């Protein structure tokens, strides 16, 4: 089966303001590279549906969700935290971003040897159970994981987060949930300045210094993540796919290349083939150097094939 790419036009309409790195052009850059690479012929593109409030309540506090709906502006914008803006189109975009993960989980759970990639924004992995932060309104990957745990009664989900920033929101939501193995690699110290010492038996954080190159990053992943995921025998692998660790991305100081994203996709695909009939759902997180982002997503998808 081909890889399914879920997205939605509403994800283009969430605006962070002029010259903001988390911009709609990120999705266009991915689309452009999909076309240029010929990959669009081997992927299936589908529109996402919006998440329901009930689905959000599984990962976020009811009060947080209800307040987010209540304060969504009809004009102008409001700040949810010093980095996170909400405008008139933001909630709809966030609901479709979260909904894409639910659609993708349904798709891979009902099929066999299915993979899905959600090309959506706003991203999600910094949103904690009770707080929007770091460009993230709703924690898309956590909502997808909760949907999988609840709808398909799974008992083992691995979430791999290779964004250059710590997936603090995802860790916050699953810190007491042993059914979820959470693996996050990130530059340290760097925003949000968490995760360096919060690992436990089901949270495997890899805080790495700025300047980290392909070899060192792969060595850490090979040593700490791959054997742990293999031993955990996940029934589903979810990926917070952030591409801001690319050498050309000025948001941070890792020196990864698109080949590294292809490599980790292929390593995770082998584990998914071994343990869960190839079931993988990846969701876009960061990645702000537009050309590198498009190339990295294409390389990542090639790794899944
Ligand atoms: Zn990031």
PDB file of C-alpha atoms and ligand atoms in Angstrom:
ATOM      1  CA  UNK A   1       0.000   0.000   0.000  1.00  0.00           C
ATOM      2  CA  UNK A   2       1.190   3.554  -0.619  1.00  0.00           C
ATOM      3  CA  UNK A   3       1.845   6.086   2.105  1.00  0.00           C
ATOM      4  CA  UNK A   4      -1.174   8.273   2.813  1.00  0.00           C
ATOM      5  CA  UNK A   5      -0.568  11.969   3.357  1.00  0.00           C
ATOM      6  CA  UNK A   6      -3.229  13.729   5.388  1.00  0.00           C
ATOM      7  CA  UNK A   7      -3.551  17.496   5.267  1.00  0.00           C
ATOM      8  CA  UNK A   8      -6.240  20.153   5.034  1.00  0.00           C
ATOM      9  CA  UNK A   9      -6.531  23.578   3.387  1.00  0.00           C
ATOM     10  CA  UNK A  10      -7.391  25.138   6.772  1.00  0.00           C
ATOM     11  CA  UNK A  11      -3.818  24.430   7.918  1.00  0.00           C
ATOM     12  CA  UNK A  12      -2.652  27.155   5.516  1.00  0.00           C
ATOM     13  CA  UNK A  13      -4.814  29.797   7.170  1.00  0.00           C
ATOM     14  CA  UNK A  14      -3.330  29.799  10.665  1.00  0.00           C
ATOM     15  CA  UNK A  15      -1.146  32.939  10.701  1.00  0.00           C
ATOM     16  CA  UNK A  16       1.621  33.757  13.171  1.00  0.00           C
ATOM     17  CA  UNK A  17       2.418  37.157  11.655  1.00  0.00           C
ATOM     18  CA  UNK A  18       4.867  38.534   9.104  1.00  0.00           C
ATOM     19  CA  UNK A  19       8.294  36.858   8.959  1.00  0.00           C
ATOM     20  CA  UNK A  20       7.345  34.209  11.521  1.00  0.00           C
ATOM     21  CA  UNK A  21       9.208  30.946  10.874  1.00  0.00           C
ATOM     22  CA  UNK A  22       6.119  28.779  11.525  1.00  0.00           C
ATOM     23  CA  UNK A  23       4.453  29.951   8.318  1.00  0.00           C
ATOM     24  CA  UNK A  24       1.986  28.503   5.767  1.00  0.00           C
ATOM     25  CA  UNK A  25       4.792  28.347   3.184  1.00  0.00           C
ATOM     26  CA  UNK A  26       6.164  25.354   5.100  1.00  0.00           C
ATOM     27  CA  UNK A  27       3.333  23.227   3.738  1.00  0.00           C
ATOM     28  CA  UNK A  28       3.822  24.595   0.216  1.00  0.00           C
ATOM     29  CA  UNK A  29       7.535  23.747   0.428  1.00  0.00           C
ATOM     30  CA  UNK A  30       6.667  20.141   1.290  1.00  0.00           C
ATOM     31  CA  UNK A  31       4.140  19.931  -1.536  1.00  0.00           C
ATOM     32  CA  UNK A  32       6.581  21.437  -4.044  1.00  0.00           C
ATOM     33  CA  UNK A  33       9.246  18.872  -3.181  1.00  0.00           C
ATOM     34  CA  UNK A  34       6.744  16.014  -3.322  1.00  0.00           C
ATOM     35  CA  UNK A  35       5.894  17.059  -6.876  1.00  0.00           C
ATOM     36  CA  UNK A  36       9.503  17.717  -7.880  1.00  0.00           C
ATOM     37  CA  UNK A  37      10.634  14.345  -6.553  1.00  0.00           C
ATOM     38  CA  UNK A  38       7.877  12.404  -8.297  1.00  0.00           C
ATOM     39  CA  UNK A  39       6.798  11.138  -4.870  1.00  0.00           C
ATOM     40  CA  UNK A  40       3.293  12.488  -5.338  1.00  0.00           C
ATOM     41  CA  UNK A  41       2.679   9.510  -7.632  1.00  0.00           C
ATOM     42  CA  UNK A  42       3.454   7.002  -4.907  1.00  0.00           C
ATOM     43  CA  UNK A  43       1.556   8.682  -2.083  1.00  0.00           C
ATOM     44  CA  UNK A  44      -2.161   9.002  -1.588  1.00  0.00           C
ATOM     45  CA  UNK A  45      -3.332  12.465  -0.511  1.00  0.00           C
ATOM     46  CA  UNK A  46      -6.407  12.830   1.672  1.00  0.00           C
ATOM     47  CA  UNK A  47      -8.155  15.688   3.442  1.00  0.00           C
ATOM     48  CA  UNK A  48      -8.226  15.467   7.220  1.00  0.00           C
ATOM     49  CA  UNK A  49     -11.416  15.861   9.219  1.00  0.00           C
ATOM     50  CA  UNK A  50     -11.523  18.047  12.346  1.00  0.00           C
ATOM     51  CA  UNK A  51     -11.029  16.453  15.774  1.00  0.00           C
ATOM     52  CA  UNK A  52     -14.011  16.470  18.111  1.00  0.00           C
ATOM     53  CA  UNK A  53     -13.816  18.043  21.554  1.00  0.00           C
ATOM     54  CA  UNK A  54     -14.202  14.560  23.043  1.00  0.00           C
ATOM     55  CA  UNK A  55     -11.032  13.415  21.261  1.00  0.00           C
ATOM     56  CA  UNK A  56      -9.145  16.448  22.603  1.00  0.00           C
ATOM     57  CA  UNK A  57     -10.312  15.783  26.165  1.00  0.00           C
ATOM     58  CA  UNK A  58      -8.371  12.491  26.118  1.00  0.00           C
ATOM     59  CA  UNK A  59      -5.044  14.338  25.943  1.00  0.00           C
ATOM     60  CA  UNK A  60      -5.909  17.781  27.339  1.00  0.00           C
ATOM     61  CA  UNK A  61      -7.806  18.974  30.382  1.00  0.00           C
ATOM     62  CA  UNK A  62     -11.464  19.728  29.703  1.00  0.00           C
ATOM     63  CA  UNK A  63     -11.065  23.233  31.086  1.00  0.00           C
ATOM     64  CA  UNK A  64      -8.086  23.938  28.816  1.00  0.00           C
ATOM     65  CA  UNK A  65      -9.981  22.780  25.714  1.00  0.00           C
ATOM     66  CA  UNK A  66     -13.180  24.629  26.612  1.00  0.00           C
ATOM     67  CA  UNK A  67     -11.228  27.832  27.302  1.00  0.00           C
ATOM     68  CA  UNK A  68      -9.374  27.509  23.979  1.00  0.00           C
ATOM     69  CA  UNK A  69     -12.709  27.358  22.153  1.00  0.00           C
ATOM     70  CA  UNK A  70     -14.142  30.201  24.261  1.00  0.00           C
ATOM     71  CA  UNK A  71     -11.260  32.606  23.673  1.00  0.00           C
ATOM     72  CA  UNK A  72     -10.748  31.890  19.945  1.00  0.00           C
ATOM     73  CA  UNK A  73     -10.900  35.408  18.456  1.00  0.00           C
ATOM     74  CA  UNK A  74     -13.239  36.321  15.609  1.00  0.00           C
ATOM     75  CA  UNK A  75     -10.859  39.102  14.550  1.00  0.00           C
ATOM     76  CA  UNK A  76      -7.345  40.200  15.475  1.00  0.00           C
ATOM     77  CA  UNK A  77      -5.274  37.790  17.515  1.00  0.00           C
ATOM     78  CA  UNK A  78      -4.472  36.824  21.085  1.00  0.00           C
ATOM     79  CA  UNK A  79      -1.290  35.455  22.640  1.00  0.00           C
ATOM     80  CA  UNK A  80      -1.634  32.103  24.395  1.00  0.00           C
ATOM     81  CA  UNK A  81       1.976  32.289  25.585  1.00  0.00           C
ATOM     82  CA  UNK A  82       4.905  34.543  24.538  1.00  0.00           C
ATOM     83  CA  UNK A  83       5.480  32.381  21.408  1.00  0.00           C
ATOM     84  CA  UNK A  84       2.003  31.209  20.542  1.00  0.00           C
ATOM     85  CA  UNK A  85      -0.584  33.237  18.660  1.00  0.00           C
ATOM     86  CA  UNK A  86      -4.225  32.454  18.032  1.00  0.00           C
ATOM     87  CA  UNK A  87      -6.073  34.252  15.239  1.00  0.00           C
ATOM     88  CA  UNK A  88      -9.536  33.798  13.727  1.00  0.00           C
ATOM     89  CA  UNK A  89      -8.432  30.810  11.595  1.00  0.00           C
ATOM     90  CA  UNK A  90      -6.181  29.142  14.176  1.00  0.00           C
ATOM     91  CA  UNK A  91      -8.659  26.938  16.007  1.00  0.00           C
ATOM     92  CA  UNK A  92      -9.979  25.439  12.781  1.00  0.00           C
ATOM     93  CA  UNK A  93      -6.420  24.715  11.625  1.00  0.00           C
ATOM     94  CA  UNK A  94      -5.533  23.169  14.988  1.00  0.00           C
ATOM     95  CA  UNK A  95      -8.658  20.992  14.953  1.00  0.00           C
ATOM     96  CA  UNK A  96      -7.808  19.695  11.478  1.00  0.00           C
ATOM     97  CA  UNK A  97      -4.172  19.129  12.469  1.00  0.00           C
ATOM     98  CA  UNK A  98      -5.304  17.082  15.482  1.00  0.00           C
ATOM     99  CA  UNK A  99      -7.984  15.371  13.393  1.00  0.00           C
ATOM    100  CA  UNK A 100      -5.421  14.311  10.789  1.00  0.00           C
ATOM    101  CA  UNK A 101      -3.647  12.205  13.397  1.00  0.00           C
ATOM    102  CA  UNK A 102      -6.916  10.503  14.309  1.00  0.00           C
ATOM    103  CA  UNK A 103      -7.685   9.857  10.617  1.00  0.00           C
ATOM    104  CA  UNK A 104      -4.172   8.503  10.143  1.00  0.00           C
ATOM    105  CA  UNK A 105      -4.412   6.170  13.144  1.00  0.00           C
ATOM    106  CA  UNK A 106      -7.744   4.841  11.838  1.00  0.00           C
ATOM    107  CA  UNK A 107      -6.230   4.326   8.409  1.00  0.00           C
ATOM    108  CA  UNK A 108      -3.197   2.344   9.600  1.00  0.00           C
ATOM    109  CA  UNK A 109      -5.102   0.370  12.246  1.00  0.00           C
ATOM    110  CA  UNK A 110      -7.764  -0.790   9.800  1.00  0.00           C
ATOM    111  CA  UNK A 111      -5.373  -1.577   6.958  1.00  0.00           C
ATOM    112  CA  UNK A 112      -2.303  -3.738   6.797  1.00  0.00           C
ATOM    113  CA  UNK A 113       1.227  -2.460   6.201  1.00  0.00           C
ATOM    114  CA  UNK A 114      -0.014   1.121   6.096  1.00  0.00           C
ATOM    115  CA  UNK A 115       1.954   4.274   6.814  1.00  0.00           C
ATOM    116  CA  UNK A 116       0.652   7.807   7.049  1.00  0.00           C
ATOM    117  CA  UNK A 117       2.232  11.245   7.222  1.00  0.00           C
ATOM    118  CA  UNK A 118       0.293  14.277   8.429  1.00  0.00           C
ATOM    119  CA  UNK A 119       1.475  17.457   6.710  1.00  0.00           C
ATOM    120  CA  UNK A 120      -0.261  19.850   9.053  1.00  0.00           C
ATOM    121  CA  UNK A 121       0.233  22.951  11.152  1.00  0.00           C
ATOM    122  CA  UNK A 122       0.163  24.287  13.799  1.00  0.00           C
ATOM    123  CA  UNK A 123       2.565  21.717  15.252  1.00  0.00           C
ATOM    124  CA  UNK A 124       1.770  20.041  18.557  1.00  0.00           C
ATOM    125  CA  UNK A 125       4.546  18.536  20.640  1.00  0.00           C
ATOM    126  CA  UNK A 126       5.123  21.510  22.991  1.00  0.00           C
ATOM    127  CA  UNK A 127       1.450  21.755  24.020  1.00  0.00           C
ATOM    128  CA  UNK A 128       1.108  20.244  27.487  1.00  0.00           C
ATOM    129  CA  UNK A 129      -2.071  18.869  28.990  1.00  0.00           C
ATOM    130  CA  UNK A 130      -3.026  22.326  30.262  1.00  0.00           C
ATOM    131  CA  UNK A 131      -0.959  24.852  28.286  1.00  0.00           C
ATOM    132  CA  UNK A 132      -0.400  26.033  24.710  1.00  0.00           C
ATOM    133  CA  UNK A 133       3.234  26.875  24.065  1.00  0.00           C
ATOM    134  CA  UNK A 134       6.001  26.993  21.456  1.00  0.00           C
ATOM    135  CA  UNK A 135       3.709  27.556  18.412  1.00  0.00           C
ATOM    136  CA  UNK A 136       1.558  24.579  19.560  1.00  0.00           C
ATOM    137  CA  UNK A 137      -2.141  24.793  20.478  1.00  0.00           C
ATOM    138  CA  UNK A 138      -3.108  21.127  20.635  1.00  0.00           C
ATOM    139  CA  UNK A 139      -0.768  18.172  21.066  1.00  0.00           C
ATOM    140  CA  UNK A 140      -1.509  16.380  17.796  1.00  0.00           C
ATOM    141  CA  UNK A 141       0.660  13.312  18.420  1.00  0.00           C
ATOM    142  CA  UNK A 142      -0.676  12.832  21.965  1.00  0.00           C
ATOM    143  CA  UNK A 143      -4.270  13.110  20.731  1.00  0.00           C
ATOM    144  CA  UNK A 144      -3.501  10.490  18.056  1.00  0.00           C
ATOM    145  CA  UNK A 145      -1.916   8.216  20.668  1.00  0.00           C
ATOM    146  CA  UNK A 146      -4.837   8.575  23.075  1.00  0.00           C
ATOM    147  CA  UNK A 147      -7.240   7.833  20.229  1.00  0.00           C
ATOM    148  CA  UNK A 148      -5.278   4.661  19.422  1.00  0.00           C
ATOM    149  CA  UNK A 149      -5.126   3.586  23.085  1.00  0.00           C
ATOM    150  CA  UNK A 150      -8.844   4.128  23.587  1.00  0.00           C
ATOM    151  CA  UNK A 151     -10.386   3.090  20.278  1.00  0.00           C
ATOM    152  CA  UNK A 152      -8.185   0.085  19.514  1.00  0.00           C
ATOM    153  CA  UNK A 153      -7.407  -0.916  23.117  1.00  0.00           C
ATOM    154  CA  UNK A 154      -3.681  -0.906  22.418  1.00  0.00           C
ATOM    155  CA  UNK A 155      -1.325  -1.514  25.298  1.00  0.00           C
ATOM    156  CA  UNK A 156       1.994  -0.514  23.698  1.00  0.00           C
ATOM    157  CA  UNK A 157       2.574   2.573  21.536  1.00  0.00           C
ATOM    158  CA  UNK A 158       6.031   3.970  20.793  1.00  0.00           C
ATOM    159  CA  UNK A 159       6.270   7.718  20.101  1.00  0.00           C
ATOM    160  CA  UNK A 160       9.547   8.801  18.520  1.00  0.00           C
ATOM    161  CA  UNK A 161      10.210  12.564  18.486  1.00  0.00           C
ATOM    162  CA  UNK A 162      13.272  13.662  16.505  1.00  0.00           C
ATOM    163  CA  UNK A 163      12.436  17.370  16.389  1.00  0.00           C
ATOM    164  CA  UNK A 164      15.442  19.401  17.555  1.00  0.00           C
ATOM    165  CA  UNK A 165      13.398  20.618  20.533  1.00  0.00           C
ATOM    166  CA  UNK A 166      12.353  18.429  23.466  1.00  0.00           C
ATOM    167  CA  UNK A 167       8.792  17.140  23.114  1.00  0.00           C
ATOM    168  CA  UNK A 168       7.931  18.474  26.552  1.00  0.00           C
ATOM    169  CA  UNK A 169       4.189  18.517  25.941  1.00  0.00           C
ATOM    170  CA  UNK A 170       4.073  14.887  24.890  1.00  0.00           C
ATOM    171  CA  UNK A 171       6.231  13.942  27.862  1.00  0.00           C
ATOM    172  CA  UNK A 172       3.945  15.900  30.185  1.00  0.00           C
ATOM    173  CA  UNK A 173       0.862  14.081  28.887  1.00  0.00           C
ATOM    174  CA  UNK A 174       2.395  10.577  29.049  1.00  0.00           C
ATOM    175  CA  UNK A 175       4.806  10.851  31.962  1.00  0.00           C
ATOM    176  CA  UNK A 176       2.668   8.456  34.028  1.00  0.00           C
ATOM    177  CA  UNK A 177       1.462   6.292  31.110  1.00  0.00           C
ATOM    178  CA  UNK A 178       3.573   3.120  30.782  1.00  0.00           C
ATOM    179  CA  UNK A 179       1.578   2.030  27.713  1.00  0.00           C
ATOM    180  CA  UNK A 180       3.485   4.757  25.852  1.00  0.00           C
ATOM    181  CA  UNK A 181       7.229   4.546  25.247  1.00  0.00           C
ATOM    182  CA  UNK A 182       8.356   8.109  24.493  1.00  0.00           C
ATOM    183  CA  UNK A 183      11.719   8.761  22.824  1.00  0.00           C
ATOM    184  CA  UNK A 184      12.798  12.382  22.306  1.00  0.00           C
ATOM    185  CA  UNK A 185      16.171  13.586  20.974  1.00  0.00           C
ATOM    186  CA  UNK A 186      16.880  17.297  21.216  1.00  0.00           C
ATOM    187  CA  UNK A 187      19.493  19.990  21.482  1.00  0.00           C
ATOM    188  CA  UNK A 188      20.301  20.834  25.070  1.00  0.00           C
ATOM    189  CA  UNK A 189      20.289  23.446  26.392  1.00  0.00           C
ATOM    190  CA  UNK A 190      17.666  24.931  24.087  1.00  0.00           C
ATOM    191  CA  UNK A 191      13.985  25.863  24.252  1.00  0.00           C
ATOM    192  CA  UNK A 192      11.965  24.648  26.162  1.00  0.00           C
ATOM    193  CA  UNK A 193      14.926  23.796  28.460  1.00  0.00           C
ATOM    194  CA  UNK A 194      13.318  20.595  29.725  1.00  0.00           C
ATOM    195  CA  UNK A 195      13.947  16.873  29.407  1.00  0.00           C
ATOM    196  CA  UNK A 196      17.639  16.630  30.265  1.00  0.00           C
ATOM    197  CA  UNK A 197      16.981  14.684  33.453  1.00  0.00           C
ATOM    198  CA  UNK A 198      13.372  13.548  33.212  1.00  0.00           C
ATOM    199  CA  UNK A 199      13.853  10.115  31.638  1.00  0.00           C
ATOM    200  CA  UNK A 200      12.269   7.099  33.314  1.00  0.00           C
ATOM    201  CA  UNK A 201      11.681   3.481  32.251  1.00  0.00           C
ATOM    202  CA  UNK A 202       9.261   4.525  29.484  1.00  0.00           C
ATOM    203  CA  UNK A 203      10.737   7.924  28.594  1.00  0.00           C
ATOM    204  CA  UNK A 204      14.074   7.850  26.798  1.00  0.00           C
ATOM    205  CA  UNK A 205      15.399  11.351  26.308  1.00  0.00           C
ATOM    206  CA  UNK A 206      18.570  12.074  24.371  1.00  0.00           C
ATOM    207  CA  UNK A 207      19.768  15.593  25.247  1.00  0.00           C
ATOM    208  CA  UNK A 208      22.595  16.384  22.810  1.00  0.00           C
ATOM    209  CA  UNK A 209      24.884  19.385  22.486  1.00  0.00           C
ATOM    210  CA  UNK A 210      24.526  21.999  19.763  1.00  0.00           C
ATOM    211  CA  UNK A 211      26.629  21.117  16.715  1.00  0.00           C
ATOM    212  CA  UNK A 212      25.587  17.456  16.928  1.00  0.00           C
ATOM    213  CA  UNK A 213      26.319  15.762  13.589  1.00  0.00           C
ATOM    214  CA  UNK A 214      24.782  12.802  11.805  1.00  0.00           C
ATOM    215  CA  UNK A 215      27.202  10.201  13.154  1.00  0.00           C
ATOM    216  CA  UNK A 216      26.802  11.160  16.811  1.00  0.00           C
ATOM    217  CA  UNK A 217      23.015  11.427  16.535  1.00  0.00           C
ATOM    218  CA  UNK A 218      22.668   8.073  14.762  1.00  0.00           C
ATOM    219  CA  UNK A 219      24.948   6.432  17.321  1.00  0.00           C
ATOM    220  CA  UNK A 220      22.717   7.658  20.178  1.00  0.00           C
ATOM    221  CA  UNK A 221      19.564   6.505  18.407  1.00  0.00           C
ATOM    222  CA  UNK A 222      21.123   3.129  17.644  1.00  0.00           C
ATOM    223  CA  UNK A 223      22.365   2.664  21.173  1.00  0.00           C
ATOM    224  CA  UNK A 224      19.388   3.927  23.185  1.00  0.00           C
ATOM    225  CA  UNK A 225      16.196   3.952  21.113  1.00  0.00           C
ATOM    226  CA  UNK A 226      16.227   1.087  18.656  1.00  0.00           C
ATOM    227  CA  UNK A 227      16.896  -1.714  21.187  1.00  0.00           C
ATOM    228  CA  UNK A 228      14.351  -0.214  23.617  1.00  0.00           C
ATOM    229  CA  UNK A 229      11.659   0.011  20.936  1.00  0.00           C
ATOM    230  CA  UNK A 230      12.474  -3.540  19.815  1.00  0.00           C
ATOM    231  CA  UNK A 231      12.131  -4.820  23.400  1.00  0.00           C
ATOM    232  CA  UNK A 232       8.901  -2.832  23.916  1.00  0.00           C
ATOM    233  CA  UNK A 233       7.365  -4.508  20.828  1.00  0.00           C
ATOM    234  CA  UNK A 234       5.015  -1.642  19.953  1.00  0.00           C
ATOM    235  CA  UNK A 235       1.609  -2.273  18.399  1.00  0.00           C
ATOM    236  CA  UNK A 236       1.844   1.107  16.650  1.00  0.00           C
ATOM    237  CA  UNK A 237       4.696   3.559  16.058  1.00  0.00           C
ATOM    238  CA  UNK A 238       3.940   7.277  16.085  1.00  0.00           C
ATOM    239  CA  UNK A 239       6.540   9.816  15.014  1.00  0.00           C
ATOM    240  CA  UNK A 240       6.771  13.490  15.913  1.00  0.00           C
ATOM    241  CA  UNK A 241       8.632  14.369  12.739  1.00  0.00           C
ATOM    242  CA  UNK A 242      10.363  17.700  13.236  1.00  0.00           C
ATOM    243  CA  UNK A 243      13.007  18.622  10.698  1.00  0.00           C
ATOM    244  CA  UNK A 244      14.521  21.641  12.459  1.00  0.00           C
ATOM    245  CA  UNK A 245      17.641  19.647  13.343  1.00  0.00           C
ATOM    246  CA  UNK A 246      18.710  20.009   9.701  1.00  0.00           C
ATOM    247  CA  UNK A 247      22.068  21.757   9.224  1.00  0.00           C
ATOM    248  CA  UNK A 248      20.402  24.465   7.119  1.00  0.00           C
ATOM    249  CA  UNK A 249      17.760  25.217   9.755  1.00  0.00           C
ATOM    250  CA  UNK A 250      18.661  28.274  11.786  1.00  0.00           C
ATOM    251  CA  UNK A 251      16.190  27.550  14.568  1.00  0.00           C
ATOM    252  CA  UNK A 252      18.820  25.378  16.302  1.00  0.00           C
ATOM    253  CA  UNK A 253      22.353  24.067  15.917  1.00  0.00           C
ATOM    254  CA  UNK A 254      22.176  20.388  14.978  1.00  0.00           C
ATOM    255  CA  UNK A 255      23.932  19.426  11.746  1.00  0.00           C
ATOM    256  CA  UNK A 256      21.621  16.685  10.487  1.00  0.00           C
ATOM    257  CA  UNK A 257      21.040  16.043   6.777  1.00  0.00           C
ATOM    258  CA  UNK A 258      18.031  14.741   4.887  1.00  0.00           C
ATOM    259  CA  UNK A 259      19.778  11.338   4.679  1.00  0.00           C
ATOM    260  CA  UNK A 260      19.453  11.090   8.469  1.00  0.00           C
ATOM    261  CA  UNK A 261      15.680  11.440   8.240  1.00  0.00           C
ATOM    262  CA  UNK A 262      15.594   8.744   5.565  1.00  0.00           C
ATOM    263  CA  UNK A 263      17.748   6.557   7.806  1.00  0.00           C
ATOM    264  CA  UNK A 264      15.581   6.843  10.921  1.00  0.00           C
ATOM    265  CA  UNK A 265      12.403   6.310   8.888  1.00  0.00           C
ATOM    266  CA  UNK A 266      13.841   3.113   7.492  1.00  0.00           C
ATOM    267  CA  UNK A 267      15.035   1.895  10.910  1.00  0.00           C
ATOM    268  CA  UNK A 268      11.596   2.544  12.409  1.00  0.00           C
ATOM    269  CA  UNK A 269       9.880   0.910   9.438  1.00  0.00           C
ATOM    270  CA  UNK A 270      11.912  -2.262  10.045  1.00  0.00           C
ATOM    271  CA  UNK A 271      10.798  -2.273  13.686  1.00  0.00           C
ATOM    272  CA  UNK A 272       7.199  -1.617  12.645  1.00  0.00           C
ATOM    273  CA  UNK A 273       7.391  -4.491  10.144  1.00  0.00           C
ATOM    274  CA  UNK A 274       8.698  -6.766  12.872  1.00  0.00           C
ATOM    275  CA  UNK A 275       6.225  -5.827  15.588  1.00  0.00           C
ATOM    276  CA  UNK A 276       3.109  -4.164  14.194  1.00  0.00           C
ATOM    277  CA  UNK A 277       2.536  -4.961  10.518  1.00  0.00           C
ATOM    278  CA  UNK A 278       4.345  -1.818   9.421  1.00  0.00           C
ATOM    279  CA  UNK A 279       1.918   0.550  11.175  1.00  0.00           C
ATOM    280  CA  UNK A 280       3.437   4.030  11.362  1.00  0.00           C
ATOM    281  CA  UNK A 281       1.843   7.452  11.703  1.00  0.00           C
ATOM    282  CA  UNK A 282       4.151  10.463  11.439  1.00  0.00           C
ATOM    283  CA  UNK A 283       3.097  14.036  12.145  1.00  0.00           C
ATOM    284  CA  UNK A 284       4.913  17.175  11.089  1.00  0.00           C
ATOM    285  CA  UNK A 285       6.337  19.181  13.991  1.00  0.00           C
ATOM    286  CA  UNK A 286       9.117  21.748  13.329  1.00  0.00           C
ATOM    287  CA  UNK A 287      11.263  22.443  10.273  1.00  0.00           C
ATOM    288  CA  UNK A 288      11.685  26.056   9.225  1.00  0.00           C
ATOM    289  CA  UNK A 289      14.313  26.198   6.453  1.00  0.00           C
ATOM    290  CA  UNK A 290      11.846  25.802   3.606  1.00  0.00           C
ATOM    291  CA  UNK A 291      14.040  24.077   1.030  1.00  0.00           C
ATOM    292  CA  UNK A 292      15.611  21.736   3.591  1.00  0.00           C
ATOM    293  CA  UNK A 293      12.162  20.990   5.035  1.00  0.00           C
ATOM    294  CA  UNK A 294      10.771  19.892   1.675  1.00  0.00           C
ATOM    295  CA  UNK A 295      13.806  17.749   0.891  1.00  0.00           C
ATOM    296  CA  UNK A 296      13.823  16.250   4.385  1.00  0.00           C
ATOM    297  CA  UNK A 297      10.165  15.228   4.248  1.00  0.00           C
ATOM    298  CA  UNK A 298      10.712  13.555   0.866  1.00  0.00           C
ATOM    299  CA  UNK A 299      13.768  11.707   2.218  1.00  0.00           C
ATOM    300  CA  UNK A 300      11.812  10.671   5.306  1.00  0.00           C
ATOM    301  CA  UNK A 301       8.950   9.311   3.177  1.00  0.00           C
ATOM    302  CA  UNK A 302      11.435   7.408   1.008  1.00  0.00           C
ATOM    303  CA  UNK A 303      12.736   5.799   4.190  1.00  0.00           C
ATOM    304  CA  UNK A 304       9.230   4.575   4.987  1.00  0.00           C
ATOM    305  CA  UNK A 305       8.758   2.992   1.567  1.00  0.00           C
TER     306      UNK A 305
HETATM  307 ZN1  LIG B   1      11.301  22.138  16.948  1.00  0.00          ZN
END
